[in-house]
PDB file of C-alpha atoms in Angstrom:
ATOM      1  CA  UNK A  24     -74.168 -12.450 -29.765  1.00  0.00           C
ATOM      2  CA  UNK A  25     -74.149  -8.678 -29.119  1.00  0.00           C
ATOM      3  CA  UNK A  26     -70.596  -8.619 -27.647  1.00  0.00           C
ATOM      4  CA  UNK A  27     -69.404  -9.521 -31.296  1.00  0.00           C
ATOM      5  CA  UNK A  28     -71.303  -6.773 -32.885  1.00  0.00           C
ATOM      6  CA  UNK A  29     -69.445  -4.215 -30.774  1.00  0.00           C
ATOM      7  CA  UNK A  30     -66.984  -3.226 -33.488  1.00  0.00           C
ATOM      8  CA  UNK A  31     -65.903  -0.108 -35.393  1.00  0.00           C
ATOM      9  CA  UNK A  32     -66.478   0.201 -39.179  1.00  0.00           C
ATOM     10  CA  UNK A  33     -63.896  -1.573 -40.962  1.00  0.00           C
ATOM     11  CA  UNK A  34     -63.323  -4.254 -38.230  1.00  0.00           C
ATOM     12  CA  UNK A  35     -66.661  -6.184 -38.449  1.00  0.00           C
ATOM     13  CA  UNK A  36     -67.464  -9.492 -40.173  1.00  0.00           C
ATOM     14  CA  UNK A  37     -70.430  -9.819 -42.290  1.00  0.00           C
ATOM     15  CA  UNK A  38     -71.583 -12.730 -40.304  1.00  0.00           C
ATOM     16  CA  UNK A  39     -71.757 -10.574 -37.123  1.00  0.00           C
ATOM     17  CA  UNK A  40     -73.856  -8.217 -38.890  1.00  0.00           C
ATOM     18  CA  UNK A  41     -76.152 -10.824 -40.270  1.00  0.00           C
ATOM     19  CA  UNK A  42     -76.566 -12.652 -36.874  1.00  0.00           C
ATOM     20  CA  UNK A  43     -77.541  -9.377 -35.161  1.00  0.00           C
ATOM     21  CA  UNK A  44     -79.987  -8.366 -37.601  1.00  0.00           C
ATOM     22  CA  UNK A  45     -81.499 -11.942 -37.560  1.00  0.00           C
ATOM     23  CA  UNK A  46     -81.806 -11.751 -33.656  1.00  0.00           C
ATOM     24  CA  UNK A  47     -82.972  -8.117 -33.405  1.00  0.00           C
ATOM     25  CA  UNK A  48     -85.052  -7.492 -36.495  1.00  0.00           C
ATOM     26  CA  UNK A  49     -85.762 -10.540 -38.796  1.00  0.00           C
ATOM     27  CA  UNK A  50     -86.994 -12.909 -36.139  1.00  0.00           C
ATOM     28  CA  UNK A  51     -89.164 -10.427 -34.197  1.00  0.00           C
ATOM     29  CA  UNK A  52     -90.591  -9.276 -37.634  1.00  0.00           C
ATOM     30  CA  UNK A  53     -91.396 -12.790 -38.624  1.00  0.00           C
ATOM     31  CA  UNK A  54     -93.155 -13.499 -35.346  1.00  0.00           C
ATOM     32  CA  UNK A  55     -95.175 -10.281 -35.534  1.00  0.00           C
ATOM     33  CA  UNK A  56     -96.333 -11.255 -39.111  1.00  0.00           C
ATOM     34  CA  UNK A  57     -97.282 -14.803 -37.904  1.00  0.00           C
ATOM     35  CA  UNK A  58     -99.194 -13.280 -34.962  1.00  0.00           C
ATOM     36  CA  UNK A  59    -101.188 -10.828 -37.286  1.00  0.00           C
ATOM     37  CA  UNK A  60    -101.931 -13.601 -39.700  1.00  0.00           C
ATOM     38  CA  UNK A  61    -103.123 -16.164 -37.015  1.00  0.00           C
ATOM     39  CA  UNK A  62    -105.134 -13.965 -34.802  1.00  0.00           C
ATOM     40  CA  UNK A  63    -106.964 -11.583 -37.309  1.00  0.00           C
ATOM     41  CA  UNK A  64    -110.088 -11.234 -35.355  1.00  0.00           C
ATOM     42  CA  UNK A  65    -108.514 -11.241 -31.744  1.00  0.00           C
ATOM     43  CA  UNK A  66    -107.042  -8.284 -29.877  1.00  0.00           C
ATOM     44  CA  UNK A  67    -103.186  -8.385 -29.978  1.00  0.00           C
ATOM     45  CA  UNK A  68    -100.731  -6.696 -27.747  1.00  0.00           C
ATOM     46  CA  UNK A  69     -96.975  -6.830 -28.878  1.00  0.00           C
ATOM     47  CA  UNK A  70     -94.222  -5.468 -26.822  1.00  0.00           C
ATOM     48  CA  UNK A  71     -90.727  -5.666 -28.411  1.00  0.00           C
ATOM     49  CA  UNK A  72     -87.743  -4.987 -26.274  1.00  0.00           C
ATOM     50  CA  UNK A  73     -85.840  -1.847 -27.597  1.00  0.00           C
ATOM     51  CA  UNK A  74     -82.848   0.019 -26.282  1.00  0.00           C
ATOM     52  CA  UNK A  75     -81.659   3.468 -25.747  1.00  0.00           C
ATOM     53  CA  UNK A  76     -79.252   2.578 -28.573  1.00  0.00           C
ATOM     54  CA  UNK A  77     -82.050   2.616 -30.937  1.00  0.00           C
ATOM     55  CA  UNK A  78     -82.082   6.436 -30.734  1.00  0.00           C
ATOM     56  CA  UNK A  79     -78.722   7.353 -29.658  1.00  0.00           C
ATOM     57  CA  UNK A  80     -75.583   6.626 -31.626  1.00  0.00           C
ATOM     58  CA  UNK A  81     -72.522   4.822 -29.953  1.00  0.00           C
ATOM     59  CA  UNK A  82     -69.281   4.439 -31.683  1.00  0.00           C
ATOM     60  CA  UNK A  83     -68.358   0.736 -32.108  1.00  0.00           C
ATOM     61  CA  UNK A  84     -72.047  -0.306 -31.835  1.00  0.00           C
ATOM     62  CA  UNK A  85     -73.311   0.333 -35.335  1.00  0.00           C
ATOM     63  CA  UNK A  86     -74.925  -2.948 -35.692  1.00  0.00           C
ATOM     64  CA  UNK A  87     -76.680  -3.071 -32.273  1.00  0.00           C
ATOM     65  CA  UNK A  88     -77.830   0.472 -32.660  1.00  0.00           C
ATOM     66  CA  UNK A  89     -79.081   0.238 -36.209  1.00  0.00           C
ATOM     67  CA  UNK A  90     -80.753  -3.175 -35.707  1.00  0.00           C
ATOM     68  CA  UNK A  91     -82.496  -1.917 -32.536  1.00  0.00           C
ATOM     69  CA  UNK A  92     -83.565   1.285 -34.497  1.00  0.00           C
ATOM     70  CA  UNK A  93     -84.932  -1.031 -37.225  1.00  0.00           C
ATOM     71  CA  UNK A  94     -87.142  -2.974 -34.707  1.00  0.00           C
ATOM     72  CA  UNK A  95     -88.454   0.230 -33.222  1.00  0.00           C
ATOM     73  CA  UNK A  96     -89.439   1.469 -36.600  1.00  0.00           C
ATOM     74  CA  UNK A  97     -91.011  -1.820 -37.630  1.00  0.00           C
ATOM     75  CA  UNK A  98     -93.105  -1.631 -34.579  1.00  0.00           C
ATOM     76  CA  UNK A  99     -94.313   1.773 -35.309  1.00  0.00           C
ATOM     77  CA  UNK A 100     -95.179   0.738 -38.904  1.00  0.00           C
ATOM     78  CA  UNK A 101     -97.080  -2.235 -37.777  1.00  0.00           C
ATOM     79  CA  UNK A 102     -99.111  -0.270 -35.237  1.00  0.00           C
ATOM     80  CA  UNK A 103    -100.055   2.256 -38.045  1.00  0.00           C
ATOM     81  CA  UNK A 104    -100.865  -0.480 -40.462  1.00  0.00           C
ATOM     82  CA  UNK A 105    -103.133  -2.262 -37.864  1.00  0.00           C
ATOM     83  CA  UNK A 106    -104.780   1.140 -36.903  1.00  0.00           C
ATOM     84  CA  UNK A 107    -105.506   1.867 -40.716  1.00  0.00           C
ATOM     85  CA  UNK A 108    -107.095  -1.677 -40.866  1.00  0.00           C
ATOM     86  CA  UNK A 109    -109.076  -0.899 -37.938  1.00  0.00           C
ATOM     87  CA  UNK A 110    -107.641  -3.967 -36.012  1.00  0.00           C
ATOM     88  CA  UNK A 111    -107.443  -4.084 -32.280  1.00  0.00           C
ATOM     89  CA  UNK A 112    -103.691  -4.437 -32.376  1.00  0.00           C
ATOM     90  CA  UNK A 113    -101.239  -2.237 -30.153  1.00  0.00           C
ATOM     91  CA  UNK A 114     -97.391  -2.460 -30.629  1.00  0.00           C
ATOM     92  CA  UNK A 115     -94.975  -0.944 -28.402  1.00  0.00           C
ATOM     93  CA  UNK A 116     -91.273  -0.810 -28.533  1.00  0.00           C
ATOM     94  CA  UNK A 117     -90.092  -0.874 -24.817  1.00  0.00           C
ATOM     95  CA  UNK A 118     -86.738   0.537 -23.824  1.00  0.00           C
ATOM     96  CA  UNK A 119     -86.381  -0.541 -20.191  1.00  0.00           C
ATOM     97  CA  UNK A 120     -83.159   1.387 -19.544  1.00  0.00           C
ATOM     98  CA  UNK A 121     -79.598   0.166 -18.767  1.00  0.00           C
ATOM     99  CA  UNK A 122     -80.103  -3.400 -17.370  1.00  0.00           C
ATOM    100  CA  UNK A 123     -77.288  -5.312 -15.570  1.00  0.00           C
ATOM    101  CA  UNK A 124     -77.015  -8.291 -18.110  1.00  0.00           C
ATOM    102  CA  UNK A 125     -74.235 -10.308 -19.397  1.00  0.00           C
ATOM    103  CA  UNK A 126     -74.156  -8.020 -22.368  1.00  0.00           C
ATOM    104  CA  UNK A 127     -73.260  -5.188 -20.064  1.00  0.00           C
ATOM    105  CA  UNK A 128     -70.245  -7.136 -18.532  1.00  0.00           C
ATOM    106  CA  UNK A 129     -68.955  -7.746 -22.090  1.00  0.00           C
ATOM    107  CA  UNK A 130     -69.298  -4.183 -22.883  1.00  0.00           C
ATOM    108  CA  UNK A 131     -67.289  -3.112 -19.800  1.00  0.00           C
ATOM    109  CA  UNK A 132     -64.469  -5.560 -21.023  1.00  0.00           C
ATOM    110  CA  UNK A 133     -64.093  -3.688 -24.298  1.00  0.00           C
ATOM    111  CA  UNK A 134     -60.950  -1.523 -24.885  1.00  0.00           C
ATOM    112  CA  UNK A 135     -61.601   2.110 -25.703  1.00  0.00           C
ATOM    113  CA  UNK A 136     -60.059   1.535 -29.071  1.00  0.00           C
ATOM    114  CA  UNK A 137     -62.762  -0.876 -29.935  1.00  0.00           C
ATOM    115  CA  UNK A 138     -65.677   0.715 -28.027  1.00  0.00           C
ATOM    116  CA  UNK A 139     -64.951   4.495 -27.401  1.00  0.00           C
ATOM    117  CA  UNK A 140     -67.865   4.861 -25.243  1.00  0.00           C
ATOM    118  CA  UNK A 141     -66.846   2.036 -22.741  1.00  0.00           C
ATOM    119  CA  UNK A 142     -66.146   4.658 -19.972  1.00  0.00           C
ATOM    120  CA  UNK A 143     -69.784   5.588 -19.776  1.00  0.00           C
ATOM    121  CA  UNK A 144     -70.809   1.995 -19.335  1.00  0.00           C
ATOM    122  CA  UNK A 145     -68.102   1.409 -16.579  1.00  0.00           C
ATOM    123  CA  UNK A 146     -69.431   4.346 -14.793  1.00  0.00           C
ATOM    124  CA  UNK A 147     -72.993   3.294 -15.107  1.00  0.00           C
ATOM    125  CA  UNK A 148     -71.941   0.203 -13.346  1.00  0.00           C
ATOM    126  CA  UNK A 149     -69.693   1.484 -10.644  1.00  0.00           C
ATOM    127  CA  UNK A 150     -72.169   4.333  -9.845  1.00  0.00           C
ATOM    128  CA  UNK A 151     -75.102   1.867  -9.301  1.00  0.00           C
ATOM    129  CA  UNK A 152     -76.787   3.127 -12.571  1.00  0.00           C
ATOM    130  CA  UNK A 153     -77.809  -0.410 -13.846  1.00  0.00           C
ATOM    131  CA  UNK A 154     -81.266  -2.024 -13.216  1.00  0.00           C
ATOM    132  CA  UNK A 155     -81.143  -5.359 -11.801  1.00  0.00           C
ATOM    133  CA  UNK A 156     -82.247  -8.001 -14.371  1.00  0.00           C
ATOM    134  CA  UNK A 157     -84.285  -9.662 -11.598  1.00  0.00           C
ATOM    135  CA  UNK A 158     -86.358  -6.532 -10.914  1.00  0.00           C
TER     136      UNK A 158
END
């Protein structure tokens, strides 16, 4: 899914954008809303998986960066709303750092013309800067 979102403006397809936002924004927000509705009188702890891309712009990664930023903001908004409602709800947006995942493998296969920051991700891998997904 994410590998298809690694494109520059002018080269993306609408379906790529929609799928990434469904996965990274719409689905988590629906789940958060259901949890808040079903467990009104219970303590709730929600941890959404974010990315450094939520706060740093990468050329060729506009869909991923913006969808992760949207989830980060939605997490913050839900936290504020629950606090205002005096509910025992804590929401975090956790960015674990660069994880060695299939997404990283796909990123490193990109051409610099399609993903100008590819060299950074190749270096992260070759220099041992990725965290094991099993850790």
